[in-house]
Amino acid sequence: MAAERRRGERVVFERGIPAHMMGIDGTWRRDCTIEDVSETGAKLTIEGSVEGLHLKEFFLLLSSTGLAYRRCELAWVNGDQIGVNFLKHGDKKKRAAARRSEQVA
């Protein structure tokens, strides 16, 4: 059994919640289903191929108008399912600073 890496409590949706993924630059969009979610991330089932998409960072659109969304980064891939971490404002800067300090040490 896989070790649980999630920091927060997870909510599993019996039928999944329809959503969309969209590239940060808006050049691509895919339908997906949210299988489970926590405060820090989610598991998504992707419709269609993710090959060639820039998944390092993207938006998870939670409403049809795009007004409710989360900025995400890819955590793992397993077939048509992916795990994502939710990014908070400023997270990218903190991670870059941490990487620089690790390289110096």
PDB file of N, CA, C and O in Angstrom, residues 28-82:
ATOM      1  N   TRP A  28      -3.832  25.892 -23.631  1.00  0.00           N
ATOM      2  CA  TRP A  28      -4.462  24.573 -23.669  1.00  0.00           C
ATOM      3  C   TRP A  28      -5.476  24.439 -22.544  1.00  0.00           C
ATOM      4  O   TRP A  28      -5.434  25.162 -21.553  1.00  0.00           O
ATOM      5  N   ARG A  29      -6.402  23.498 -22.743  1.00  0.00           N
ATOM      6  CA  ARG A  29      -7.451  23.239 -21.755  1.00  0.00           C
ATOM      7  C   ARG A  29      -7.879  21.780 -21.878  1.00  0.00           C
ATOM      8  O   ARG A  29      -7.987  21.265 -22.978  1.00  0.00           O
ATOM      9  N   ARG A  30      -8.106  21.109 -20.755  1.00  0.00           N
ATOM     10  CA  ARG A  30      -8.554  19.715 -20.739  1.00  0.00           C
ATOM     11  C   ARG A  30      -9.666  19.551 -19.707  1.00  0.00           C
ATOM     12  O   ARG A  30      -9.612  20.148 -18.628  1.00  0.00           O
ATOM     13  N   ASP A  31     -10.635  18.721 -20.030  1.00  0.00           N
ATOM     14  CA  ASP A  31     -11.650  18.342 -19.054  1.00  0.00           C
ATOM     15  C   ASP A  31     -11.023  17.358 -18.080  1.00  0.00           C
ATOM     16  O   ASP A  31     -10.153  16.559 -18.446  1.00  0.00           O
ATOM     17  N   CYS A  32     -11.468  17.409 -16.834  1.00  0.00           N
ATOM     18  CA  CYS A  32     -10.985  16.469 -15.834  1.00  0.00           C
ATOM     19  C   CYS A  32     -12.066  16.261 -14.779  1.00  0.00           C
ATOM     20  O   CYS A  32     -13.080  16.958 -14.759  1.00  0.00           O
ATOM     21  N   THR A  33     -11.837  15.297 -13.933  1.00  0.00           N
ATOM     22  CA  THR A  33     -12.741  14.995 -12.821  1.00  0.00           C
ATOM     23  C   THR A  33     -11.928  15.009 -11.541  1.00  0.00           C
ATOM     24  O   THR A  33     -10.870  14.374 -11.473  1.00  0.00           O
ATOM     25  N   ILE A  34     -12.407  15.736 -10.548  1.00  0.00           N
ATOM     26  CA  ILE A  34     -11.737  15.760  -9.239  1.00  0.00           C
ATOM     27  C   ILE A  34     -12.212  14.528  -8.468  1.00  0.00           C
ATOM     28  O   ILE A  34     -13.390  14.395  -8.165  1.00  0.00           O
ATOM     29  N   GLU A  35     -11.286  13.626  -8.184  1.00  0.00           N
ATOM     30  CA  GLU A  35     -11.617  12.380  -7.475  1.00  0.00           C
ATOM     31  C   GLU A  35     -11.579  12.572  -5.964  1.00  0.00           C
ATOM     32  O   GLU A  35     -12.396  12.005  -5.240  1.00  0.00           O
ATOM     33  N   ASP A  36     -10.586  13.309  -5.501  1.00  0.00           N
ATOM     34  CA  ASP A  36     -10.502  13.649  -4.080  1.00  0.00           C
ATOM     35  C   ASP A  36      -9.740  14.954  -3.928  1.00  0.00           C
ATOM     36  O   ASP A  36      -9.052  15.393  -4.849  1.00  0.00           O
ATOM     37  N   VAL A  37      -9.901  15.572  -2.775  1.00  0.00           N
ATOM     38  CA  VAL A  37      -9.280  16.875  -2.549  1.00  0.00           C
ATOM     39  C   VAL A  37      -8.932  17.025  -1.074  1.00  0.00           C
ATOM     40  O   VAL A  37      -9.587  16.443  -0.204  1.00  0.00           O
ATOM     41  N   SER A  38      -7.874  17.769  -0.812  1.00  0.00           N
ATOM     42  CA  SER A  38      -7.501  18.141   0.554  1.00  0.00           C
ATOM     43  C   SER A  38      -7.162  19.621   0.529  1.00  0.00           C
ATOM     44  O   SER A  38      -7.238  20.271  -0.513  1.00  0.00           O
ATOM     45  N   GLU A  39      -6.747  20.131   1.642  1.00  0.00           N
ATOM     46  CA  GLU A  39      -6.369  21.539   1.718  1.00  0.00           C
ATOM     47  C   GLU A  39      -5.154  21.833   0.839  1.00  0.00           C
ATOM     48  O   GLU A  39      -5.010  22.920   0.303  1.00  0.00           O
ATOM     49  N   THR A  40      -4.294  20.839   0.641  1.00  0.00           N
ATOM     50  CA  THR A  40      -3.034  21.067  -0.054  1.00  0.00           C
ATOM     51  C   THR A  40      -2.977  20.544  -1.482  1.00  0.00           C
ATOM     52  O   THR A  40      -2.040  20.861  -2.206  1.00  0.00           O
ATOM     53  N   GLY A  41      -3.974  19.728  -1.906  1.00  0.00           N
ATOM     54  CA  GLY A  41      -3.904  19.177  -3.253  1.00  0.00           C
ATOM     55  C   GLY A  41      -5.113  18.344  -3.617  1.00  0.00           C
ATOM     56  O   GLY A  41      -6.102  18.301  -2.883  1.00  0.00           O
ATOM     57  N   ALA A  42      -5.008  17.660  -4.767  1.00  0.00           N
ATOM     58  CA  ALA A  42      -6.135  16.874  -5.263  1.00  0.00           C
ATOM     59  C   ALA A  42      -5.642  15.756  -6.173  1.00  0.00           C
ATOM     60  O   ALA A  42      -4.511  15.791  -6.663  1.00  0.00           O
ATOM     61  N   LYS A  43      -6.530  14.780  -6.396  1.00  0.00           N
ATOM     62  CA  LYS A  43      -6.298  13.734  -7.393  1.00  0.00           C
ATOM     63  C   LYS A  43      -7.302  13.958  -8.509  1.00  0.00           C
ATOM     64  O   LYS A  43      -8.499  14.088  -8.257  1.00  0.00           O
ATOM     65  N   LEU A  44      -6.806  14.011  -9.754  1.00  0.00           N
ATOM     66  CA  LEU A  44      -7.640  14.285 -10.910  1.00  0.00           C
ATOM     67  C   LEU A  44      -7.570  13.136 -11.899  1.00  0.00           C
ATOM     68  O   LEU A  44      -6.515  12.524 -12.063  1.00  0.00           O
ATOM     69  N   THR A  45      -8.683  12.859 -12.565  1.00  0.00           N
ATOM     70  CA  THR A  45      -8.694  11.956 -13.710  1.00  0.00           C
ATOM     71  C   THR A  45      -8.834  12.834 -14.943  1.00  0.00           C
ATOM     72  O   THR A  45      -9.758  13.638 -15.041  1.00  0.00           O
ATOM     73  N   ILE A  46      -7.906  12.677 -15.875  1.00  0.00           N
ATOM     74  CA  ILE A  46      -7.832  13.535 -17.058  1.00  0.00           C
ATOM     75  C   ILE A  46      -8.539  12.876 -18.230  1.00  0.00           C
ATOM     76  O   ILE A  46      -8.377  11.677 -18.458  1.00  0.00           O
ATOM     77  N   GLU A  47      -9.300  13.666 -18.981  1.00  0.00           N
ATOM     78  CA  GLU A  47      -9.922  13.195 -20.213  1.00  0.00           C
ATOM     79  C   GLU A  47      -9.030  13.604 -21.375  1.00  0.00           C
ATOM     80  O   GLU A  47      -8.741  14.776 -21.551  1.00  0.00           O
ATOM     81  N   GLY A  48      -8.593  12.647 -22.141  1.00  0.00           N
ATOM     82  CA  GLY A  48      -7.695  12.935 -23.257  1.00  0.00           C
ATOM     83  C   GLY A  48      -6.246  12.862 -22.814  1.00  0.00           C
ATOM     84  O   GLY A  48      -5.934  12.692 -21.644  1.00  0.00           O
ATOM     85  N   SER A  49      -5.370  12.997 -23.763  1.00  0.00           N
ATOM     86  CA  SER A  49      -3.939  12.877 -23.511  1.00  0.00           C
ATOM     87  C   SER A  49      -3.372  14.137 -22.844  1.00  0.00           C
ATOM     88  O   SER A  49      -3.776  15.249 -23.160  1.00  0.00           O
ATOM     89  N   VAL A  50      -2.430  13.925 -21.940  1.00  0.00           N
ATOM     90  CA  VAL A  50      -1.710  15.056 -21.340  1.00  0.00           C
ATOM     91  C   VAL A  50      -0.323  15.181 -21.960  1.00  0.00           C
ATOM     92  O   VAL A  50       0.437  16.063 -21.592  1.00  0.00           O
ATOM     93  N   GLU A  51      -0.041  14.314 -22.916  1.00  0.00           N
ATOM     94  CA  GLU A  51       1.258  14.339 -23.578  1.00  0.00           C
ATOM     95  C   GLU A  51       1.474  15.684 -24.275  1.00  0.00           C
ATOM     96  O   GLU A  51       0.597  16.181 -24.972  1.00  0.00           O
ATOM     97  N   GLY A  52       2.616  16.280 -24.040  1.00  0.00           N
ATOM     98  CA  GLY A  52       2.956  17.545 -24.671  1.00  0.00           C
ATOM     99  C   GLY A  52       2.443  18.778 -23.937  1.00  0.00           C
ATOM    100  O   GLY A  52       2.748  19.893 -24.337  1.00  0.00           O
ATOM    101  N   LEU A  53       1.655  18.589 -22.882  1.00  0.00           N
ATOM    102  CA  LEU A  53       1.145  19.736 -22.132  1.00  0.00           C
ATOM    103  C   LEU A  53       2.153  20.155 -21.072  1.00  0.00           C
ATOM    104  O   LEU A  53       2.825  19.322 -20.476  1.00  0.00           O
ATOM    105  N   HIS A  54       2.232  21.443 -20.818  1.00  0.00           N
ATOM    106  CA  HIS A  54       3.120  21.961 -19.776  1.00  0.00           C
ATOM    107  C   HIS A  54       2.379  21.842 -18.442  1.00  0.00           C
ATOM    108  O   HIS A  54       1.548  22.680 -18.108  1.00  0.00           O
ATOM    109  N   LEU A  55       2.649  20.767 -17.697  1.00  0.00           N
ATOM    110  CA  LEU A  55       1.937  20.494 -16.443  1.00  0.00           C
ATOM    111  C   LEU A  55       2.720  20.924 -15.217  1.00  0.00           C
ATOM    112  O   LEU A  55       2.261  20.705 -14.100  1.00  0.00           O
ATOM    113  N   LYS A  56       3.894  21.513 -15.393  1.00  0.00           N
ATOM    114  CA  LYS A  56       4.667  21.966 -14.229  1.00  0.00           C
ATOM    115  C   LYS A  56       3.821  22.895 -13.373  1.00  0.00           C
ATOM    116  O   LYS A  56       3.801  22.795 -12.157  1.00  0.00           O
ATOM    117  N   GLU A  57       3.068  23.768 -14.042  1.00  0.00           N
ATOM    118  CA  GLU A  57       2.185  24.696 -13.329  1.00  0.00           C
ATOM    119  C   GLU A  57       0.996  24.998 -14.240  1.00  0.00           C
ATOM    120  O   GLU A  57       1.167  25.246 -15.424  1.00  0.00           O
ATOM    121  N   PHE A  58      -0.223  24.943 -13.674  1.00  0.00           N
ATOM    122  CA  PHE A  58      -1.433  25.178 -14.463  1.00  0.00           C
ATOM    123  C   PHE A  58      -2.569  25.572 -13.531  1.00  0.00           C
ATOM    124  O   PHE A  58      -2.422  25.544 -12.305  1.00  0.00           O
ATOM    125  N   PHE A  59      -3.709  25.938 -14.116  1.00  0.00           N
ATOM    126  CA  PHE A  59      -4.897  26.276 -13.335  1.00  0.00           C
ATOM    127  C   PHE A  59      -5.875  25.117 -13.338  1.00  0.00           C
ATOM    128  O   PHE A  59      -6.076  24.471 -14.365  1.00  0.00           O
ATOM    129  N   LEU A  60      -6.496  24.855 -12.191  1.00  0.00           N
ATOM    130  CA  LEU A  60      -7.625  23.944 -12.082  1.00  0.00           C
ATOM    131  C   LEU A  60      -8.856  24.829 -11.959  1.00  0.00           C
ATOM    132  O   LEU A  60      -9.029  25.528 -10.959  1.00  0.00           O
ATOM    133  N   LEU A  61      -9.678  24.840 -13.020  1.00  0.00           N
ATOM    134  CA  LEU A  61     -10.871  25.690 -13.046  1.00  0.00           C
ATOM    135  C   LEU A  61     -12.032  24.921 -12.422  1.00  0.00           C
ATOM    136  O   LEU A  61     -12.388  23.849 -12.877  1.00  0.00           O
ATOM    137  N   LEU A  62     -12.600  25.498 -11.381  1.00  0.00           N
ATOM    138  CA  LEU A  62     -13.644  24.819 -10.614  1.00  0.00           C
ATOM    139  C   LEU A  62     -15.049  25.273 -10.992  1.00  0.00           C
ATOM    140  O   LEU A  62     -16.019  24.705 -10.513  1.00  0.00           O
ATOM    141  N   SER A  63     -15.158  26.300 -11.834  1.00  0.00           N
ATOM    142  CA  SER A  63     -16.469  26.771 -12.278  1.00  0.00           C
ATOM    143  C   SER A  63     -16.444  26.948 -13.787  1.00  0.00           C
ATOM    144  O   SER A  63     -15.380  27.114 -14.378  1.00  0.00           O
ATOM    145  N   SER A  64     -17.597  26.909 -14.415  1.00  0.00           N
ATOM    146  CA  SER A  64     -17.660  27.030 -15.872  1.00  0.00           C
ATOM    147  C   SER A  64     -17.209  28.413 -16.344  1.00  0.00           C
ATOM    148  O   SER A  64     -16.753  28.570 -17.469  1.00  0.00           O
ATOM    149  N   THR A  65     -17.325  29.421 -15.495  1.00  0.00           N
ATOM    150  CA  THR A  65     -16.910  30.776 -15.869  1.00  0.00           C
ATOM    151  C   THR A  65     -15.434  31.022 -15.591  1.00  0.00           C
ATOM    152  O   THR A  65     -14.892  32.028 -16.023  1.00  0.00           O
ATOM    153  N   GLY A  66     -14.793  30.125 -14.851  1.00  0.00           N
ATOM    154  CA  GLY A  66     -13.381  30.300 -14.519  1.00  0.00           C
ATOM    155  C   GLY A  66     -13.141  31.231 -13.350  1.00  0.00           C
ATOM    156  O   GLY A  66     -12.011  31.579 -13.051  1.00  0.00           O
ATOM    157  N   LEU A  67     -14.217  31.655 -12.672  1.00  0.00           N
ATOM    158  CA  LEU A  67     -14.049  32.579 -11.546  1.00  0.00           C
ATOM    159  C   LEU A  67     -13.556  31.882 -10.281  1.00  0.00           C
ATOM    160  O   LEU A  67     -12.991  32.525  -9.409  1.00  0.00           O
ATOM    161  N   ALA A  68     -13.788  30.575 -10.171  1.00  0.00           N
ATOM    162  CA  ALA A  68     -13.274  29.798  -9.034  1.00  0.00           C
ATOM    163  C   ALA A  68     -12.171  28.890  -9.581  1.00  0.00           C
ATOM    164  O   ALA A  68     -12.416  28.066 -10.464  1.00  0.00           O
ATOM    165  N   TYR A  69     -10.954  29.052  -9.095  1.00  0.00           N
ATOM    166  CA  TYR A  69      -9.838  28.271  -9.613  1.00  0.00           C
ATOM    167  C   TYR A  69      -8.761  28.120  -8.544  1.00  0.00           C
ATOM    168  O   TYR A  69      -8.753  28.827  -7.543  1.00  0.00           O
ATOM    169  N   ARG A  70      -7.853  27.173  -8.773  1.00  0.00           N
ATOM    170  CA  ARG A  70      -6.671  27.000  -7.951  1.00  0.00           C
ATOM    171  C   ARG A  70      -5.472  26.881  -8.874  1.00  0.00           C
ATOM    172  O   ARG A  70      -5.549  26.221  -9.912  1.00  0.00           O
ATOM    173  N   ARG A  71      -4.373  27.497  -8.495  1.00  0.00           N
ATOM    174  CA  ARG A  71      -3.126  27.347  -9.239  1.00  0.00           C
ATOM    175  C   ARG A  71      -2.465  26.071  -8.726  1.00  0.00           C
ATOM    176  O   ARG A  71      -2.370  25.863  -7.512  1.00  0.00           O
ATOM    177  N   CYS A  72      -2.018  25.203  -9.634  1.00  0.00           N
ATOM    178  CA  CYS A  72      -1.520  23.880  -9.265  1.00  0.00           C
ATOM    179  C   CYS A  72      -0.149  23.601  -9.866  1.00  0.00           C
ATOM    180  O   CYS A  72       0.243  24.221 -10.843  1.00  0.00           O
ATOM    181  N   GLU A  73       0.519  22.625  -9.254  1.00  0.00           N
ATOM    182  CA  GLU A  73       1.726  22.055  -9.854  1.00  0.00           C
ATOM    183  C   GLU A  73       1.571  20.541  -9.820  1.00  0.00           C
ATOM    184  O   GLU A  73       0.931  19.981  -8.926  1.00  0.00           O
ATOM    185  N   LEU A  74       2.137  19.886 -10.795  1.00  0.00           N
ATOM    186  CA  LEU A  74       2.050  18.438 -10.910  1.00  0.00           C
ATOM    187  C   LEU A  74       2.865  17.773  -9.808  1.00  0.00           C
ATOM    188  O   LEU A  74       4.017  18.139  -9.569  1.00  0.00           O
ATOM    189  N   ALA A  75       2.262  16.782  -9.129  1.00  0.00           N
ATOM    190  CA  ALA A  75       2.967  16.031  -8.087  1.00  0.00           C
ATOM    191  C   ALA A  75       3.327  14.631  -8.578  1.00  0.00           C
ATOM    192  O   ALA A  75       4.429  14.147  -8.343  1.00  0.00           O
ATOM    193  N   TRP A  76       2.398  13.958  -9.274  1.00  0.00           N
ATOM    194  CA  TRP A  76       2.640  12.608  -9.778  1.00  0.00           C
ATOM    195  C   TRP A  76       1.677  12.290 -10.923  1.00  0.00           C
ATOM    196  O   TRP A  76       0.666  12.960 -11.089  1.00  0.00           O
ATOM    197  N   VAL A  77       2.024  11.260 -11.706  1.00  0.00           N
ATOM    198  CA  VAL A  77       1.194  10.791 -12.815  1.00  0.00           C
ATOM    199  C   VAL A  77       1.072   9.275 -12.699  1.00  0.00           C
ATOM    200  O   VAL A  77       2.059   8.589 -12.453  1.00  0.00           O
ATOM    201  N   ASN A  78      -0.141   8.755 -12.896  1.00  0.00           N
ATOM    202  CA  ASN A  78      -0.379   7.321 -12.922  1.00  0.00           C
ATOM    203  C   ASN A  78      -1.482   7.057 -13.948  1.00  0.00           C
ATOM    204  O   ASN A  78      -2.661   7.144 -13.639  1.00  0.00           O
ATOM    205  N   GLY A  79      -1.082   6.791 -15.181  1.00  0.00           N
ATOM    206  CA  GLY A  79      -2.043   6.577 -16.257  1.00  0.00           C
ATOM    207  C   GLY A  79      -2.813   7.848 -16.549  1.00  0.00           C
ATOM    208  O   GLY A  79      -2.230   8.883 -16.844  1.00  0.00           O
ATOM    209  N   ASP A  80      -4.165   7.759 -16.441  1.00  0.00           N
ATOM    210  CA  ASP A  80      -4.986   8.941 -16.712  1.00  0.00           C
ATOM    211  C   ASP A  80      -5.258   9.750 -15.453  1.00  0.00           C
ATOM    212  O   ASP A  80      -6.041  10.699 -15.475  1.00  0.00           O
ATOM    213  N   GLN A  81      -4.608   9.390 -14.338  1.00  0.00           N
ATOM    214  CA  GLN A  81      -4.783  10.145 -13.097  1.00  0.00           C
ATOM    215  C   GLN A  81      -3.506  10.892 -12.745  1.00  0.00           C
ATOM    216  O   GLN A  81      -2.400  10.403 -12.991  1.00  0.00           O
ATOM    217  N   ILE A  82      -3.689  12.093 -12.185  1.00  0.00           N
ATOM    218  CA  ILE A  82      -2.547  12.875 -11.723  1.00  0.00           C
ATOM    219  C   ILE A  82      -2.838  13.396 -10.317  1.00  0.00           C
ATOM    220  O   ILE A  82      -3.991  13.560  -9.934  1.00  0.00           O
TER     221      ILE A  82
END
